[in-house]
Short mmCIF file of C-alpha atoms in Angstrom, two decimals:
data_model
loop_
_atom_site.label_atom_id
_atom_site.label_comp_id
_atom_site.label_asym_id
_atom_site.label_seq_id
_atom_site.Cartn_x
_atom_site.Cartn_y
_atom_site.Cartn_z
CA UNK K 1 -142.23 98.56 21.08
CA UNK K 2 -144.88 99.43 23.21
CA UNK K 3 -145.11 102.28 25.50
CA UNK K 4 -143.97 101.33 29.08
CA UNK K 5 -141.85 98.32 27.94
CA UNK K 6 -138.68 100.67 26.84
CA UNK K 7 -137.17 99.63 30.21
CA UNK K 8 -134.94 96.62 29.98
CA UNK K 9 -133.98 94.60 32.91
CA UNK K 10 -130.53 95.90 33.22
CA UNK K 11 -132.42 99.24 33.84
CA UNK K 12 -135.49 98.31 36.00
CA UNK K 13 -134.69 99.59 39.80
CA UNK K 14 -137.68 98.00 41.17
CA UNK K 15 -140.07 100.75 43.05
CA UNK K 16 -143.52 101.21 42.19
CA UNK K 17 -142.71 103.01 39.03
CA UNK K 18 -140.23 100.14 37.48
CA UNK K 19 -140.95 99.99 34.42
CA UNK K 20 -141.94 103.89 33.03
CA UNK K 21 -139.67 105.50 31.27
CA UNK K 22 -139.10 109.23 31.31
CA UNK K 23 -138.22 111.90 29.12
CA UNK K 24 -136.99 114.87 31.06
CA UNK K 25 -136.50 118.19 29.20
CA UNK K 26 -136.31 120.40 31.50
CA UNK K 27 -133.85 122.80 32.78
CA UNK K 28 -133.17 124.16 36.49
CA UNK K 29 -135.10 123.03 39.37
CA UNK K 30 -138.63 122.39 39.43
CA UNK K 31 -139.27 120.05 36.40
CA UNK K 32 -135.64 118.37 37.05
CA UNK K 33 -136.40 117.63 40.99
CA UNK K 34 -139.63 116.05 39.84
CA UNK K 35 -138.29 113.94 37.42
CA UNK K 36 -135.70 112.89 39.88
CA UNK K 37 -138.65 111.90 42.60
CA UNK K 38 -140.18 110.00 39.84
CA UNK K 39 -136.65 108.24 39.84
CA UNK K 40 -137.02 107.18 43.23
CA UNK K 41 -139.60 105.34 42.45
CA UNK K 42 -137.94 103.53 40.43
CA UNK K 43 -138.87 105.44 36.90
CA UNK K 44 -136.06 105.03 33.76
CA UNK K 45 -135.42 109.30 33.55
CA UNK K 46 -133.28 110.11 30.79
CA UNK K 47 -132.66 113.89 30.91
CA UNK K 48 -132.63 115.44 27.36
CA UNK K 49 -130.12 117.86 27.09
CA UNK K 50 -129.57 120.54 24.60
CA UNK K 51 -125.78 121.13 23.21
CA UNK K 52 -125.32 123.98 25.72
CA UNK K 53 -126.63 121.76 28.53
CA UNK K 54 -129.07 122.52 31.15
CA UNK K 55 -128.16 126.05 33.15
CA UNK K 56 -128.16 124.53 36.67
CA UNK K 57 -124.78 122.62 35.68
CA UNK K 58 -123.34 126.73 35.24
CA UNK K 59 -123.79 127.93 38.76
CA UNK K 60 -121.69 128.51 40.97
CA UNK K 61 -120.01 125.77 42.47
CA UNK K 62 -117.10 125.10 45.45
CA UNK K 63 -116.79 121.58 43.29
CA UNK K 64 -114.68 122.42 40.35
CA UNK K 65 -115.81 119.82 38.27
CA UNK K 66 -119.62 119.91 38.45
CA UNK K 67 -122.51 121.70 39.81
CA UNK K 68 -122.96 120.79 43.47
CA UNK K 69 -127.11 121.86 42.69
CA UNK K 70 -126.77 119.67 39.49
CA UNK K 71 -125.69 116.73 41.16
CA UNK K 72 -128.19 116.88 44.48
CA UNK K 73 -131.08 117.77 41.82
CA UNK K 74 -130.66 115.21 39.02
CA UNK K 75 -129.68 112.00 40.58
CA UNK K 76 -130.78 108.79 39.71
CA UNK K 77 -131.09 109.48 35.62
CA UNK K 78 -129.66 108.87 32.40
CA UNK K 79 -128.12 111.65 30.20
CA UNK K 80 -128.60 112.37 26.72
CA UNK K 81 -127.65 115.68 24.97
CA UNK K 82 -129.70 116.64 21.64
CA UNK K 83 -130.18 119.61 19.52
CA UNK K 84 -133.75 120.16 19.03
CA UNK K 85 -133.33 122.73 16.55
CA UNK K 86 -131.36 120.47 14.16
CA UNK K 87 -134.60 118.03 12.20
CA UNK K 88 -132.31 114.86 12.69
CA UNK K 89 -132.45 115.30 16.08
CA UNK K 90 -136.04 116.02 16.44
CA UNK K 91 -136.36 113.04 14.84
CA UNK K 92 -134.57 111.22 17.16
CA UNK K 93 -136.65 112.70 20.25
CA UNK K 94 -140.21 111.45 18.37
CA UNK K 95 -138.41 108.04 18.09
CA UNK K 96 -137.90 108.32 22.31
CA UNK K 97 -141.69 109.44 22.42
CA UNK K 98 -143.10 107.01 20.50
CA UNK K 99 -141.44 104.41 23.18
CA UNK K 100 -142.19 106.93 26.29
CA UNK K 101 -144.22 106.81 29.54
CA UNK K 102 -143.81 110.28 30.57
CA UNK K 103 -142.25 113.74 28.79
CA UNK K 104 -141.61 116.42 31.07
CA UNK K 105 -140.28 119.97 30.16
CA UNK K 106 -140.35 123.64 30.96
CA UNK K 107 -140.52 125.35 27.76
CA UNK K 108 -142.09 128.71 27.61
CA UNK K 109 -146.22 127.81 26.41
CA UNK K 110 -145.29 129.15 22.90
CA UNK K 111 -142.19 127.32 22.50
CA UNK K 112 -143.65 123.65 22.31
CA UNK K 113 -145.24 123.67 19.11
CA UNK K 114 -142.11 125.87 16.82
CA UNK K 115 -140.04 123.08 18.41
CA UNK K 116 -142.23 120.56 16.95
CA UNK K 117 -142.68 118.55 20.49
CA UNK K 118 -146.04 119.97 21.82
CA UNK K 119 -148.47 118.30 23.51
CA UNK K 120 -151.12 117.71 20.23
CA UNK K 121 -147.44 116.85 18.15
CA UNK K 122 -146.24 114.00 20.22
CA UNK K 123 -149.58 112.82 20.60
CA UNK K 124 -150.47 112.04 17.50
CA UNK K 125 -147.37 109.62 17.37
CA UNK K 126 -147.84 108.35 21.18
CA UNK K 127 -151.70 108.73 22.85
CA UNK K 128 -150.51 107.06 25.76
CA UNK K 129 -147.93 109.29 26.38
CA UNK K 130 -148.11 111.68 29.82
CA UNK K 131 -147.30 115.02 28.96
CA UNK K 132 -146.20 117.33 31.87
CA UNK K 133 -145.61 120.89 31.50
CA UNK K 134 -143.85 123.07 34.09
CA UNK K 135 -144.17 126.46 33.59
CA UNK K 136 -143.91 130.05 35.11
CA UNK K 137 -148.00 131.54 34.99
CA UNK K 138 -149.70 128.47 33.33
CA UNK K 139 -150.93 127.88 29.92
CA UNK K 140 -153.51 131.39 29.13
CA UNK K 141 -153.98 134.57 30.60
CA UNK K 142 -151.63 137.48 29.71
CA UNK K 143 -148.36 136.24 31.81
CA UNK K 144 -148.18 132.63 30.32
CA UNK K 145 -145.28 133.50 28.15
CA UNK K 146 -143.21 135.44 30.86
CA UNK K 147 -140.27 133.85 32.07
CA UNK K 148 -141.31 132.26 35.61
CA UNK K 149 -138.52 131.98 38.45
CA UNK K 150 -139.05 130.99 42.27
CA UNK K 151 -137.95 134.39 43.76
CA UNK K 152 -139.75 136.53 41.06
CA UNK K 153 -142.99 134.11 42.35
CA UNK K 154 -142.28 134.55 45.80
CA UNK K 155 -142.64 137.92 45.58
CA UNK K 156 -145.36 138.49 43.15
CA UNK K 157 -147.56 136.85 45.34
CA UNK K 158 -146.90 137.83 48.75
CA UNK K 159 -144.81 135.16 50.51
CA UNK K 160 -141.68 137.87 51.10
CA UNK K 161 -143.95 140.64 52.27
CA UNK K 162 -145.17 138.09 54.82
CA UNK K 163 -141.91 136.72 55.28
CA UNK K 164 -140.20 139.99 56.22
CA UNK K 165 -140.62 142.00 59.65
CA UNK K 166 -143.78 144.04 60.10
CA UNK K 167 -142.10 146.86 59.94
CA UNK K 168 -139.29 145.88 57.22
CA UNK K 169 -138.77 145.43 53.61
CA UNK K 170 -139.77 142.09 51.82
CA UNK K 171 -137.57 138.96 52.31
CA UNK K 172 -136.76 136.50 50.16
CA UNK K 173 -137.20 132.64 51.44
CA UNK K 174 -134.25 130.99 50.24
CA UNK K 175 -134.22 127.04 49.26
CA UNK K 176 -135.89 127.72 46.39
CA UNK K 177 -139.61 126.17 48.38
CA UNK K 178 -141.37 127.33 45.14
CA UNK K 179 -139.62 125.43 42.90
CA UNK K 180 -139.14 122.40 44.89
CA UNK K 181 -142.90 121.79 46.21
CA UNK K 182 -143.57 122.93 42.20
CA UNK K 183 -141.47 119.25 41.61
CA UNK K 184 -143.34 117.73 44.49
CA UNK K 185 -146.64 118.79 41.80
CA UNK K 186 -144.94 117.36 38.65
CA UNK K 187 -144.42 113.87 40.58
CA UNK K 188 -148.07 114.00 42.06
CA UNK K 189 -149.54 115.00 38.50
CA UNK K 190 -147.70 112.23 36.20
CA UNK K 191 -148.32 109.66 38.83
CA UNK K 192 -152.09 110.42 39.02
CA UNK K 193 -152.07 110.54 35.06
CA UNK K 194 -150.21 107.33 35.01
CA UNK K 195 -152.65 105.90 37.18
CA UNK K 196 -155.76 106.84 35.02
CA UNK K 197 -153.90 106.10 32.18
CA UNK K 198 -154.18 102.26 33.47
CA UNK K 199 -158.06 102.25 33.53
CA UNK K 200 -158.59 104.84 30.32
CA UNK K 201 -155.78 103.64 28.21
CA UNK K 202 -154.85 107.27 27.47
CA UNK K 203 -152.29 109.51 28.54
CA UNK K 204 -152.80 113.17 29.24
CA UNK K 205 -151.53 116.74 29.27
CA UNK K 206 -150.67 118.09 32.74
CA UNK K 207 -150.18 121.47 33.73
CA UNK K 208 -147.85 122.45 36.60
CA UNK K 209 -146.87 126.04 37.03
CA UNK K 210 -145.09 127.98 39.71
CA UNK K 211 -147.57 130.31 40.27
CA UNK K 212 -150.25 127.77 41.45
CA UNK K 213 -147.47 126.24 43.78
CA UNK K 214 -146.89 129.51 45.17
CA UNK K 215 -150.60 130.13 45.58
CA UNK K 216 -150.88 126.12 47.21
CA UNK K 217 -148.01 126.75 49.52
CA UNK K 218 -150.12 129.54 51.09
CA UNK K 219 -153.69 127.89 50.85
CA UNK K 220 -154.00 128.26 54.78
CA UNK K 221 -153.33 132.36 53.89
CA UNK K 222 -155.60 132.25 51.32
CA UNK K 223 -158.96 132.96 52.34
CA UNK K 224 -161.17 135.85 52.36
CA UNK K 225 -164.65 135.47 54.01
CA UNK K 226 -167.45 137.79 52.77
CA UNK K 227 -166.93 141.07 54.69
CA UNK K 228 -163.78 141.21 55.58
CA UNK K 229 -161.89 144.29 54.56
CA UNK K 230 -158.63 143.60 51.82
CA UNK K 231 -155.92 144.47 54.42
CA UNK K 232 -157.18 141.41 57.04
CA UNK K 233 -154.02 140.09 59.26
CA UNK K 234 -153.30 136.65 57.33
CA UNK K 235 -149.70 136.05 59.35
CA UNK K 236 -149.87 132.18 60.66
CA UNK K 237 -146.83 133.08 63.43
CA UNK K 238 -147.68 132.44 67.20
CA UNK K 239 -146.57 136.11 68.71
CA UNK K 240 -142.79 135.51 68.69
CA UNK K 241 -142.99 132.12 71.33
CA UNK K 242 -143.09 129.72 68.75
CA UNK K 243 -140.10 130.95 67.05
CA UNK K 244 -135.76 130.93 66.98
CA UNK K 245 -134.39 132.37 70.00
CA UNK K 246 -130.79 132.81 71.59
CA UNK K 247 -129.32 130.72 74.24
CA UNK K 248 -126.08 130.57 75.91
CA UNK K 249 -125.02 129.52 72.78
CA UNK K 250 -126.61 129.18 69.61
CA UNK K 251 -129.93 129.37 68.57
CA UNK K 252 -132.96 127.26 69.44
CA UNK K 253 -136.01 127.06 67.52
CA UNK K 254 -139.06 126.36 69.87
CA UNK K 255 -142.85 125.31 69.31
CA UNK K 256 -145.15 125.75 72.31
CA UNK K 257 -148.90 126.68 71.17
CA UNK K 258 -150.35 123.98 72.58
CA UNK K 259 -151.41 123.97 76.27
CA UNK K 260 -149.68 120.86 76.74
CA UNK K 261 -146.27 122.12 75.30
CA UNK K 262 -146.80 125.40 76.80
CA UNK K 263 -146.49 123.77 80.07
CA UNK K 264 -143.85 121.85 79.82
CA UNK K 265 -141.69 124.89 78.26
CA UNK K 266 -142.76 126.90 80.95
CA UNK K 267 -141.42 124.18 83.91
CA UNK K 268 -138.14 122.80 82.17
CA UNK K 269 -137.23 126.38 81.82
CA UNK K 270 -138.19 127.49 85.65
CA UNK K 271 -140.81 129.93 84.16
CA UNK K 272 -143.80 127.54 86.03
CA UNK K 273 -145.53 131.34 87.52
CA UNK K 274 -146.33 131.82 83.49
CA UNK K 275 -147.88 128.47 83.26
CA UNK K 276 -150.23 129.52 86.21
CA UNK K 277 -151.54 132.90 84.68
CA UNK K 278 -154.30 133.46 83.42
CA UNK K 279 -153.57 136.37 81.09
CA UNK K 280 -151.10 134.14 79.40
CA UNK K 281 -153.19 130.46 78.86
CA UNK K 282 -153.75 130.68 74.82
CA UNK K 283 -152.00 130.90 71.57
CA UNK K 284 -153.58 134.27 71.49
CA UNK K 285 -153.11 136.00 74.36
CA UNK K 286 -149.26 134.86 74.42
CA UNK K 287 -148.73 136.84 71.42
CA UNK K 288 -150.75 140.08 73.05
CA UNK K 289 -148.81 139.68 75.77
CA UNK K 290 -145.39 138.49 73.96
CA UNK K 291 -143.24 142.09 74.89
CA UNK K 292 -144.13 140.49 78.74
CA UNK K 293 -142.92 137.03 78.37
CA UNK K 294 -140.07 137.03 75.98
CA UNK K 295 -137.68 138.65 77.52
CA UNK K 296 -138.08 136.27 80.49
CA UNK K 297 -137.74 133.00 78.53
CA UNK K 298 -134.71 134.84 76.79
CA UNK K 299 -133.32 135.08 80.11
CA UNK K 300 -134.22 131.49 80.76
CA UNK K 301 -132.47 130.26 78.02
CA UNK K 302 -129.09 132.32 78.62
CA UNK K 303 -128.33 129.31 81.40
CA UNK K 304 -127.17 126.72 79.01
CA UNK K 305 -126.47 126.43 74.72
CA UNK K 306 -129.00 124.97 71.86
CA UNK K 307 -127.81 121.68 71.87
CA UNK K 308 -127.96 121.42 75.75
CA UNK K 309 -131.91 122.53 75.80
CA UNK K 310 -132.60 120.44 73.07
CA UNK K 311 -131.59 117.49 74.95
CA UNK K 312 -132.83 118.70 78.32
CA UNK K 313 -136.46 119.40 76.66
CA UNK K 314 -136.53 116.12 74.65
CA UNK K 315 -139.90 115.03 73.89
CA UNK K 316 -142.03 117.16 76.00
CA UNK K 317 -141.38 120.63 74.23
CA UNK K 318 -140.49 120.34 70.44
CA UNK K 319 -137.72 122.40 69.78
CA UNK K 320 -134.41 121.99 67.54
CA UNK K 321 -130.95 123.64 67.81
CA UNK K 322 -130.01 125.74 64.85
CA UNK K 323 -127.23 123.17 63.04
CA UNK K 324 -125.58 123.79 59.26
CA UNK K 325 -126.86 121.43 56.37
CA UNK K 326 -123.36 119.59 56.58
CA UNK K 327 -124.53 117.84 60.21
CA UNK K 328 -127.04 116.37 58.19
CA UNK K 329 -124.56 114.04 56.55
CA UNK K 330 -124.18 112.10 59.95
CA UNK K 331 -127.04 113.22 61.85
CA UNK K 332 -128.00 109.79 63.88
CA UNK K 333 -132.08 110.34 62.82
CA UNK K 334 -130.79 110.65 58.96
CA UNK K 335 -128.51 107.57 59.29
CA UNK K 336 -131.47 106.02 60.92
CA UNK K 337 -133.70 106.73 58.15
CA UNK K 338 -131.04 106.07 55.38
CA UNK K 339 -131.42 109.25 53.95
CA UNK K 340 -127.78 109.39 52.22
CA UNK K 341 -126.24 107.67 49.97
CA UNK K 342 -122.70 107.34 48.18
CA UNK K 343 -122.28 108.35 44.41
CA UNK K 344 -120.12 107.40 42.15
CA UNK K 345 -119.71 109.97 39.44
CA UNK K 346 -116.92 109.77 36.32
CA UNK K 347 -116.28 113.10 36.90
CA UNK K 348 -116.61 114.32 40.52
CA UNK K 349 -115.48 110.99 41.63
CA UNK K 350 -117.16 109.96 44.97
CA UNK K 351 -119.84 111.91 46.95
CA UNK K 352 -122.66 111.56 49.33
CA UNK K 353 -125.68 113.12 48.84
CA UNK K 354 -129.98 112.77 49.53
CA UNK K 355 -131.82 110.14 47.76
CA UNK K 356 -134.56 108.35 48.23
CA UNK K 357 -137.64 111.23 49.52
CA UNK K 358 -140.24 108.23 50.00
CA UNK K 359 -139.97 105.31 51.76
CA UNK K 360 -142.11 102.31 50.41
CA UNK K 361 -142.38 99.44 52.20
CA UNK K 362 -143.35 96.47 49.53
CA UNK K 363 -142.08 97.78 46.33
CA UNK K 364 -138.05 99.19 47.45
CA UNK K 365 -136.41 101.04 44.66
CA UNK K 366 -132.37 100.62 44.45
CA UNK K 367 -130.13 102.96 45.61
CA UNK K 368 -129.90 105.66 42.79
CA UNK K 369 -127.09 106.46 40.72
CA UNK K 370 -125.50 110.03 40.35
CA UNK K 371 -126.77 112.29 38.46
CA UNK K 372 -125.24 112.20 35.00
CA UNK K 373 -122.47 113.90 33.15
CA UNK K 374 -123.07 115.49 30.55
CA UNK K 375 -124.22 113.33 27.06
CA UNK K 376 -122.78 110.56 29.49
CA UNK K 377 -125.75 107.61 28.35
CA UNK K 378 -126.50 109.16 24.86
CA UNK K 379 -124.77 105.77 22.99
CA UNK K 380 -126.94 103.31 25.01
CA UNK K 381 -130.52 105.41 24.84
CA UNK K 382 -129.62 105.57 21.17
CA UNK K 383 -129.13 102.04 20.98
CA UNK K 384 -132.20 100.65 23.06
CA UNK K 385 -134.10 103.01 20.89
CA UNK K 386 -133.01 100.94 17.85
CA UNK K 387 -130.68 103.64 16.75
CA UNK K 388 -127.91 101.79 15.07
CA UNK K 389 -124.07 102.99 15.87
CA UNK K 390 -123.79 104.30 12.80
CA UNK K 391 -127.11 106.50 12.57
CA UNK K 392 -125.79 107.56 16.08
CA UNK K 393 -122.37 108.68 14.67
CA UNK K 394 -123.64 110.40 11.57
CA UNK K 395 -125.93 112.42 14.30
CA UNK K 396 -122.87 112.99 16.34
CA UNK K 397 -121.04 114.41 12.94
CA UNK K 398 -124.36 116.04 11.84
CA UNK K 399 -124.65 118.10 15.29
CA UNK K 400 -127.83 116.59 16.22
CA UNK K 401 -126.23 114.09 19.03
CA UNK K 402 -123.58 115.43 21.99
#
């Protein structure tokens, strides 16, 4: 069978990717969420697992009977749990390749190749195959084999120092942003490869790594003209006007550095005599002169809650009351968008959640399945691979197969 054709019918999801199938090996966050964008698009993932499963599906959890971050982070794919350490099994995962699009893991740069599934090994059986790694530092230098994490990366390179208060310690960004815009790189990458692959004929190694994400996420930071001293002010924030501030009740999150916004914050909030002076009519000298205004707009703001400026302001100064991720669930601009769906999972039962992070217009994926429980599809991959049922139970009995 020919690489790309692994996908039956029964499987295909439509979206621009219908039709690719993906082996995902890897573990947590970053090289999960990407696989699971590539499933939006309507890519076959089946997520390898080994015997112990992936980590994410241990975290702590108010659902008793899965991971809430396993669920949100792996929809829309198949599961299959191997042991890659037991030679049947590895068997079984060169069989996958051989039929593959796409392999994606997060091994460790030195793991690959003892495991026998690096890049050069797989191949050798498959040169059309799209091989994405996701790791902590990249492929050389002295850090490539250290165990990479998002916080570990957010501090190493300076997003916490920049995050915290001037005159505070570090801060951590929570949401895991490294790992998740490291995913948005593992979607980009494969697709690009996938898209060469169409005039070349051959697939690829690609190289994601958290490290360059971090770096990426702060490319606007990142520069350092000839001259300028090593301690240069790099903070992006407007002087504390653009920012969250309290109201009567709540919190409101406000963004006035243009002239035109500034304005129109200025009048809806009875504060027109700022509007008019001079000392105050840029981006810059708002944030000189931030210990004068602030306290005035705080004032401002005491005379009615979040949710009542955020209507009163509506289009003409971009702002948002604070809210908890649950409004999202029925938040009219989500519903609008069709931003969540309902799961059905064998083992949590029903649940909304995300899906779908790009819209296409032509080429509509399906609504995506939950993500799945553990060794849930390993009978049917088995089988579309050509694995007979009783290869698959001698596996089972051998260890190799969960």
């Amino acid at each position: 069978m020919m690489p790309g054709a692994a996908t039956t019918a029964a499987q295909s999801t439509g979206g621009p990717l219908a039709g690719v199938r993906v082996l995902d090996l890897s573990a947590y966050i970053a090289g999960p969420y990407g696989c699971t964008l590539l499933a939006d698009q309507g890519a076959d993932v089946i997520k390898v697992e080994p015997p112990t499963g992936d980590n994410l599906r241990k975290y702590p959890s108010t659902l008793d009977a899965e991971s809430r971050a396993f669920l949100g982070v792996n929809r829309g794919k198949r599961g299959l749990v191997l042991d890659l350490k037991n030679p049947d099994a590895l068997a079984v995962l060169h069989e996958l390749a051989r039929q593959a699009d796409v392999l994606v893991h997060n091994f460790r740069p030195s793991v690959p190749a003892r495991l026998g599934i690096a890049y050069e090994q797989l191949a050798e059986l498959n040169p059309r195959l799209i091989y994405c790694a996701v790791s902590g530092y990249g492929e050389q230098g002295p850090l490539k084999d250290k165990a990479g994490y998002d916080q570990v990366l957010q501090t190493m390179t300076g997003m916490c120092a920049l995050q915290g208060k001037a005159d505070g310690p570090p801060e951590i960004l929570y949401g895991s942003i490294v790992d998740y815009y490291a995913s948005s790189m593992v979607a980009a990458g494969v697709a690009s490869a996938l898209y060469e692959r169409e005039r070349s004929g051959r697939g690829q190694f690609v190289g994601v790594s958290l490290l360059r994400s971090a770096l990426a996420l702060q490319s606007a930071r990142l520069i350092w003209a000839e001259g300028e001293p090593r301690n240069i002010g790099r903070d992006m924030r407007s002087g504390g006007i653009t920012g969250i501030h309290p109201t009567g009740d709540g919190y409101l999150y406000i963004s006035a550095n243009t002239p035109h916004f500034w304005q129109a914050l200025c009048e809806k909030t009875g504060l027109s005599d700022l509007a008019a002076n001079a000392r105050y009519d840029s981006v810059r000298k708002r944030a000189e002169h931030r210990d004068e205004i602030v306290p005035r707009l705080h004032e401002a703001l005491r005379a009615r809650s979040a949710l009542e400026w955020e209507a009163w302001f509506g289009e003409a100064v971009p702002c948002a009351a604070a809210r908890g991720v649950e409004d999202m669930f029925d938040f009219p601009q989500v519903q609008a968008e069709n931003m969540i769906s309902t799961f059905t999972h064998p083992v949590v039962g029903s649940y909304q959640g995300f899906a779908q992070a790009i819209k296409f217009g032509r080429t509509a994926p399906g609504t995506p399945s939950a993500a799945p429980a553990f060794g849930e599809h390993s009978e049917a991959v088995l089988a579309e691979a050509g694995i007979s049922p009783e290869r698959a139970e001698a596996l089972r009995v051998g260890g190799a197969l969960g």
